[in-house]
PDB file of C-alpha atoms in Angstrom:
ATOM      1  CA  MET U 509     -41.002-172.290-126.994  1.00 52.00           C
ATOM      2  CA  GLN U 510     -37.955-173.678-124.944  1.00 50.00           C
ATOM      3  CA  ASN U 511     -36.634-175.232-128.020  1.00 55.00           C
ATOM      4  CA  MET U 512     -36.330-172.085-129.892  1.00 50.00           C
ATOM      5  CA  GLU U 513     -34.867-170.402-126.711  1.00 51.00           C
ATOM      6  CA  THR U 514     -32.136-173.288-126.483  1.00 53.00           C
ATOM      7  CA  ALA U 515     -31.690-173.067-130.376  1.00 56.00           C
ATOM      8  CA  GLN U 516     -31.261-169.313-130.115  1.00 57.00           C
ATOM      9  CA  CYS U 517     -28.716-169.914-127.096  1.00 56.00           C
ATOM     10  CA  ALA U 518     -26.602-172.334-128.940  1.00 61.00           C
ATOM     11  CA  LYS U 519     -26.676-169.976-132.182  1.00 64.00           C
ATOM     12  CA  GLU U 520     -25.265-167.272-129.904  1.00 65.00           C
ATOM     13  CA  MET U 521     -22.700-169.386-128.337  1.00 62.00           C
ATOM     14  CA  ALA U 522     -21.606-170.590-131.764  1.00 67.00           C
ATOM     15  CA  GLN U 523     -21.338-166.972-132.839  1.00 69.00           C
ATOM     16  CA  ALA U 524     -19.385-165.986-129.578  1.00 67.00           C
ATOM     17  CA  GLU U 525     -17.036-168.952-130.146  1.00 67.00           C
ATOM     18  CA  LYS U 526     -16.369-167.641-133.822  1.00 67.00           C
ATOM     19  CA  LEU U 527     -15.724-164.199-132.745  1.00 66.00           C
ATOM     20  CA  LEU U 528     -13.662-165.452-129.930  1.00 67.00           C
ATOM     21  CA  GLY U 529     -11.554-167.501-131.937  1.00 69.00           C
ATOM     22  CA  GLY U 530     -11.709-170.848-130.022  1.00 69.00           C
ATOM     23  CA  THR U 531     -14.014-173.072-128.157  1.00 72.00           C
ATOM     24  CA  LEU U 532     -15.332-171.999-124.654  1.00 69.00           C
ATOM     25  CA  THR U 533     -15.163-174.237-121.807  1.00 74.00           C
ATOM     26  CA  PRO U 534     -18.450-175.211-119.891  1.00 74.00           C
ATOM     27  CA  ALA U 535     -17.506-172.717-117.083  1.00 72.00           C
ATOM     28  CA  GLU U 536     -16.724-169.948-119.785  1.00 74.00           C
ATOM     29  CA  LYS U 537     -20.076-170.421-121.471  1.00 75.00           C
ATOM     30  CA  PHE U 538     -21.779-168.988-118.286  1.00 76.00           C
ATOM     31  CA  LEU U 539     -19.767-165.921-118.473  1.00 89.00           C
ATOM     32  CA  VAL U 540     -19.833-165.119-122.101  1.00 90.00           C
ATOM     33  CA  GLY U 541     -22.670-163.240-124.016  1.00 90.00           C
ATOM     34  CA  ILE U 542     -23.750-161.228-126.916  1.00 93.00           C
ATOM     35  CA  LEU U 543     -25.528-158.042-127.337  1.00 96.00           C
ATOM     36  CA  THR U 544     -26.696-156.860-130.716  1.00 96.00           C
ATOM     37  CA  GLN U 545     -28.451-153.901-131.818  1.00 97.00           C
ATOM     38  CA  THR U 546     -29.453-152.845-135.383  1.00 97.00           C
ATOM     39  CA  LYS U 547     -30.146-149.136-136.254  1.00 97.00           C
ATOM     40  CA  ALA U 548     -31.464-147.468-139.427  1.00 97.00           C
ATOM     41  CA  LEU U 549     -29.562-144.536-140.233  1.00 97.00           C
ATOM     42  CA  ARG U 550     -29.649-141.642-142.913  1.00 96.00           C
ATOM     43  CA  SER U 551     -26.021-141.729-143.946  1.00 96.00           C
ATOM     44  CA  SER U 552     -24.713-143.989-146.474  1.00 96.00           C
ATOM     45  CA  ALA U 553     -22.977-147.337-145.420  1.00 96.00           C
ATOM     46  CA  GLU U 554     -19.932-146.239-147.111  1.00 96.00           C
ATOM     47  CA  GLU U 555     -19.641-142.855-145.245  1.00 95.00           C
ATOM     48  CA  LEU U 556     -20.238-144.412-141.891  1.00 96.00           C
ATOM     49  CA  PHE U 557     -17.847-147.307-142.548  1.00 97.00           C
ATOM     50  CA  ASN U 558     -15.225-144.853-143.781  1.00 96.00           C
ATOM     51  CA  ILE U 559     -15.450-142.878-140.499  1.00 96.00           C
ATOM     52  CA  TYR U 560     -15.052-146.157-138.267  1.00 96.00           C
ATOM     53  CA  ARG U 561     -12.392-147.479-140.702  1.00 96.00           C
ATOM     54  CA  ASN U 562     -10.189-144.465-141.600  1.00 96.00           C
ATOM     55  CA  GLU U 563     -11.123-141.678-139.266  1.00 96.00           C
ATOM     56  CA  PRO U 564     -12.092-142.649-135.876  1.00 96.00           C
ATOM     57  CA  TYR U 565      -9.940-139.795-134.674  1.00 96.00           C
ATOM     58  CA  ARG U 566     -13.139-137.645-135.683  1.00 96.00           C
ATOM     59  CA  PHE U 567     -15.271-139.221-132.570  1.00 94.00           C
ATOM     60  CA  PRO U 568     -14.211-136.447-130.126  1.00 94.00           C
ATOM     61  CA  ASP U 569     -15.593-133.691-132.324  1.00 94.00           C
ATOM     62  CA  LEU U 570     -18.651-135.745-133.468  1.00 94.00           C
ATOM     63  CA  THR U 571     -19.779-136.671-130.011  1.00 92.00           C
ATOM     64  CA  LYS U 572     -19.124-133.278-128.421  1.00 91.00           C
ATOM     65  CA  GLU U 573     -21.299-131.724-131.484  1.00 91.00           C
ATOM     66  CA  ARG U 574     -23.973-134.302-131.182  1.00 88.00           C
ATOM     67  CA  TYR U 575     -24.158-134.325-127.123  1.00 88.00           C
ATOM     68  CA  PRO U 576     -22.916-131.039-125.903  1.00 85.00           C
ATOM     69  CA  ASP U 577     -24.902-131.284-122.675  1.00 85.00           C
ATOM     70  CA  LEU U 578     -24.245-134.971-122.135  1.00 82.00           C
ATOM     71  CA  PRO U 579     -20.497-135.598-121.233  1.00 82.00           C
ATOM     72  CA  LYS U 580     -21.177-139.204-120.586  1.00 81.00           C
ATOM     73  CA  TYR U 581     -21.613-139.777-124.259  1.00 82.00           C
ATOM     74  CA  GLN U 582     -18.545-137.706-125.277  1.00 88.00           C
ATOM     75  CA  ILE U 583     -15.116-138.745-126.077  1.00 91.00           C
ATOM     76  CA  GLU U 584     -12.302-136.562-125.217  1.00 93.00           C
ATOM     77  CA  SER U 585      -9.619-137.966-127.515  1.00 94.00           C
ATOM     78  CA  VAL U 586      -8.619-140.767-129.664  1.00 96.00           C
ATOM     79  CA  GLU U 587      -4.964-141.583-130.285  1.00 97.00           C
ATOM     80  CA  LEU U 588      -3.137-143.596-132.585  1.00 97.00           C
ATOM     81  CA  LEU U 589      -0.666-145.943-130.673  1.00 97.00           C
ATOM     82  CA  GLU U 590       0.594-148.289-133.076  1.00 97.00           C
ATOM     83  CA  GLY U 591      -0.023-148.890-136.849  1.00 97.00           C
ATOM     84  CA  GLU U 592      -2.053-146.853-139.276  1.00 96.00           C
ATOM     85  CA  TRP U 593      -5.669-145.747-138.514  1.00 95.00           C
ATOM     86  CA  ASP U 594      -7.149-148.097-141.403  1.00 94.00           C
ATOM     87  CA  GLN U 595      -4.935-151.227-140.758  1.00 96.00           C
ATOM     88  CA  VAL U 596      -5.524-154.352-138.899  1.00 98.00           C
ATOM     89  CA  GLY U 597      -3.383-154.555-135.838  1.00 97.00           C
ATOM     90  CA  SER U 598      -3.473-150.835-135.285  1.00 97.00           C
ATOM     91  CA  LYS U 599      -3.811-149.964-131.699  1.00 97.00           C
ATOM     92  CA  ARG U 600      -5.722-146.876-130.550  1.00 97.00           C
ATOM     93  CA  ARG U 601      -6.413-145.331-127.108  1.00 96.00           C
ATOM     94  CA  TRP U 602      -9.878-143.710-126.477  1.00 94.00           C
ATOM     95  CA  THR U 603     -10.106-141.263-123.616  1.00 91.00           C
ATOM     96  CA  PHE U 604     -13.646-140.490-122.468  1.00 88.00           C
ATOM     97  CA  VAL U 605     -14.900-137.288-120.854  1.00 87.00           C
ATOM     98  CA  ASP U 606     -16.870-139.465-118.266  1.00 81.00           C
ATOM     99  CA  ASP U 607     -14.585-140.951-115.587  1.00 75.00           C
ATOM    100  CA  GLN U 608     -17.005-143.840-115.290  1.00 76.00           C
ATOM    101  CA  CYS U 609     -15.575-145.035-118.604  1.00 77.00           C
ATOM    102  CA  GLY U 610     -11.946-143.888-118.255  1.00 82.00           C
ATOM    103  CA  THR U 611      -9.466-144.618-120.872  1.00 90.00           C
ATOM    104  CA  TRP U 612      -9.458-147.676-123.058  1.00 92.00           C
ATOM    105  CA  ASP U 613      -6.675-149.259-125.464  1.00 94.00           C
ATOM    106  CA  ASP U 614      -8.246-151.297-128.221  1.00 95.00           C
ATOM    107  CA  MET U 615      -6.707-153.055-131.300  1.00 97.00           C
ATOM    108  CA  VAL U 616      -8.468-153.598-134.785  1.00 97.00           C
ATOM    109  CA  GLU U 617      -8.674-157.292-135.372  1.00 96.00           C
ATOM    110  CA  ASP U 618     -10.491-157.397-138.530  1.00 97.00           C
ATOM    111  CA  ILE U 619     -11.383-155.004-141.647  1.00 97.00           C
ATOM    112  CA  ASN U 620     -13.694-156.372-144.254  1.00 97.00           C
ATOM    113  CA  ASP U 621     -14.152-153.915-146.968  1.00 97.00           C
ATOM    114  CA  GLN U 622     -16.595-156.057-148.975  1.00 97.00           C
ATOM    115  CA  ALA U 623     -18.763-156.648-146.027  1.00 97.00           C
ATOM    116  CA  MET U 624     -18.240-153.118-144.571  1.00 98.00           C
ATOM    117  CA  SER U 625     -17.251-154.432-141.232  1.00 97.00           C
ATOM    118  CA  ILE U 626     -14.627-153.505-138.556  1.00 97.00           C
ATOM    119  CA  THR U 627     -13.940-155.582-135.506  1.00 96.00           C
ATOM    120  CA  TRP U 628     -11.901-154.452-132.555  1.00 96.00           C
ATOM    121  CA  THR U 629     -10.945-155.828-129.052  1.00 94.00           C
ATOM    122  CA  LEU U 630     -10.450-154.015-125.884  1.00 92.00           C
ATOM    123  CA  LYS U 631      -6.619-154.467-124.815  1.00 92.00           C
ATOM    124  CA  LYS U 632      -6.582-152.136-121.709  1.00 91.00           C
ATOM    125  CA  GLY U 633      -8.912-150.213-119.531  1.00 87.00           C
ATOM    126  CA  ILE U 634      -9.096-150.072-115.708  1.00 85.00           C
ATOM    127  CA  VAL U 635     -12.660-149.410-115.751  1.00 81.00           C
ATOM    128  CA  PRO U 636     -14.223-152.115-118.072  1.00 85.00           C
ATOM    129  CA  GLN U 637     -11.459-154.652-116.989  1.00 86.00           C
ATOM    130  CA  GLN U 638     -12.930-154.547-113.385  1.00 90.00           C
ATOM    131  CA  ARG U 639     -16.057-156.302-114.610  1.00 91.00           C
ATOM    132  CA  TYR U 640     -15.161-157.919-118.061  1.00 92.00           C
ATOM    133  CA  LYS U 641     -12.269-160.165-119.103  1.00 91.00           C
ATOM    134  CA  MET U 642     -12.893-159.577-122.693  1.00 91.00           C
ATOM    135  CA  LEU U 643     -14.915-156.954-124.784  1.00 94.00           C
ATOM    136  CA  LYS U 644     -14.976-157.479-128.611  1.00 95.00           C
ATOM    137  CA  VAL U 645     -17.046-154.958-131.148  1.00 96.00           C
ATOM    138  CA  VAL U 646     -17.992-155.674-134.624  1.00 97.00           C
ATOM    139  CA  HIS U 647     -19.580-152.855-136.532  1.00 98.00           C
ATOM    140  CA  GLN U 648     -21.262-153.780-139.881  1.00 98.00           C
ATOM    141  CA  PHE U 649     -23.075-151.442-142.212  1.00 98.00           C
ATOM    142  CA  PHE U 650     -25.349-152.374-144.832  1.00 98.00           C
ATOM    143  CA  ALA U 651     -26.560-150.211-147.715  1.00 96.00           C
ATOM    144  CA  ARG U 652     -30.265-149.293-148.321  1.00 95.00           C
ATOM    145  CA  LYS U 653     -32.023-147.346-150.957  1.00 93.00           C
ATOM    146  CA  HIS U 654     -32.029-144.336-148.463  1.00 93.00           C
ATOM    147  CA  GLY U 655     -29.325-144.475-145.867  1.00 95.00           C
ATOM    148  CA  CYS U 656     -28.099-147.772-144.163  1.00 97.00           C
ATOM    149  CA  LEU U 657     -28.612-150.318-141.447  1.00 98.00           C
ATOM    150  CA  ALA U 658     -25.822-150.419-138.824  1.00 98.00           C
ATOM    151  CA  THR U 659     -25.400-153.404-136.700  1.00 98.00           C
ATOM    152  CA  VAL U 660     -23.383-153.257-133.498  1.00 97.00           C
ATOM    153  CA  THR U 661     -22.430-156.619-131.954  1.00 97.00           C
ATOM    154  CA  LEU U 662     -20.696-156.655-128.592  1.00 96.00           C
ATOM    155  CA  VAL U 663     -19.378-159.928-127.368  1.00 94.00           C
ATOM    156  CA  TYR U 664     -18.157-160.016-123.749  1.00 94.00           C
ATOM    157  CA  MET U 665     -16.785-162.325-121.145  1.00 92.00           C
ATOM    158  CA  LYS U 666     -17.664-161.383-117.565  1.00 93.00           C
ATOM    159  CA  LYS U 667     -15.133-161.841-114.768  1.00 92.00           C
ATOM    160  CA  HIS U 668     -17.802-163.671-112.624  1.00 91.00           C
ATOM    161  CA  VAL U 669     -21.642-164.546-113.064  1.00 91.00           C
ATOM    162  CA  GLY U 670     -22.706-161.737-110.885  1.00 92.00           C
ATOM    163  CA  ILE U 671     -21.650-159.055-113.104  1.00 93.00           C
ATOM    164  CA  PRO U 672     -24.445-157.525-115.489  1.00 93.00           C
ATOM    165  CA  ALA U 673     -24.354-157.440-119.201  1.00 94.00           C
ATOM    166  CA  PRO U 674     -22.668-154.209-120.609  1.00 94.00           C
ATOM    167  CA  HIS U 675     -25.802-152.617-121.798  1.00 94.00           C
ATOM    168  CA  ASP U 676     -24.323-149.276-120.849  1.00 91.00           C
ATOM    169  CA  TYR U 677     -21.311-149.818-123.237  1.00 91.00           C
ATOM    170  CA  MET U 678     -23.897-150.881-125.943  1.00 95.00           C
ATOM    171  CA  LYS U 679     -25.807-147.472-125.417  1.00 94.00           C
ATOM    172  CA  PHE U 680     -22.644-145.706-125.890  1.00 91.00           C
ATOM    173  CA  LEU U 681     -21.744-147.498-129.072  1.00 94.00           C
ATOM    174  CA  ILE U 682     -25.176-146.667-130.350  1.00 96.00           C
ATOM    175  CA  LYS U 683     -24.746-143.006-129.395  1.00 94.00           C
ATOM    176  CA  MET U 684     -21.260-142.954-131.323  1.00 94.00           C
ATOM    177  CA  LEU U 685     -23.156-144.356-134.271  1.00 96.00           C
ATOM    178  CA  GLU U 686     -25.836-141.643-133.899  1.00 96.00           C
ATOM    179  CA  ALA U 687     -23.180-138.875-133.721  1.00 95.00           C
ATOM    180  CA  ALA U 688     -21.382-140.369-136.885  1.00 95.00           C
ATOM    181  CA  ASP U 689     -24.622-140.471-138.899  1.00 96.00           C
ATOM    182  CA  GLU U 690     -25.430-136.873-137.961  1.00 90.00           C
ATOM    183  CA  ALA U 691     -21.917-135.812-139.232  1.00 81.00           C
ATOM    184  CA  GLY U 692     -22.474-138.051-142.542  1.00 69.00           C
ATOM    185  CA  THR U 693     -25.817-136.294-143.150  1.00 65.00           C
ATOM    186  CA  ASN U 694     -24.467-132.902-142.472  1.00 61.00           C
ATOM    187  CA  GLU U 695     -21.716-133.499-145.121  1.00 58.00           C
ATOM    188  CA  GLU U 696     -24.279-134.234-148.007  1.00 52.00           C
TER     189      GLU U 696
END
């Protein structure tokens, strides 16, 4: 059992290093982690990938419609700061209704149309940067006969060992997926 856990840990570290674009020092390996969640959704992979790739500005309406009584899962606004919505290198500002999230600036690092994946990295955000040196998110969508599978991978580097893994951020990312899925199925 311990060998399986060691192998899984080594696999996750290799994945983290690949996503972070470099080799981690031994000290950094204690601070880095990966959270991954896969969810079966009713919308097609193409519909959801299109929202994340081309139309992230829709998330304020999508989250308010899906969670009208839950402001902690609502996005106030998404602004394009630099570039184009659907381009690598574009910079966006996400303002959340909940003050515990605050405002985040991110940059789209990779878009893979063939794999239907998009990767973005947090660049600014007072609230998350109090705890984390780095947050990187990969959304990937896989077609199925009915609907799709969506995988969210959250790679993080904590500021120190005592900081918890960002499970609340992962939960928010899943709530965003569910809001986009509801919009996709309503458009059919």
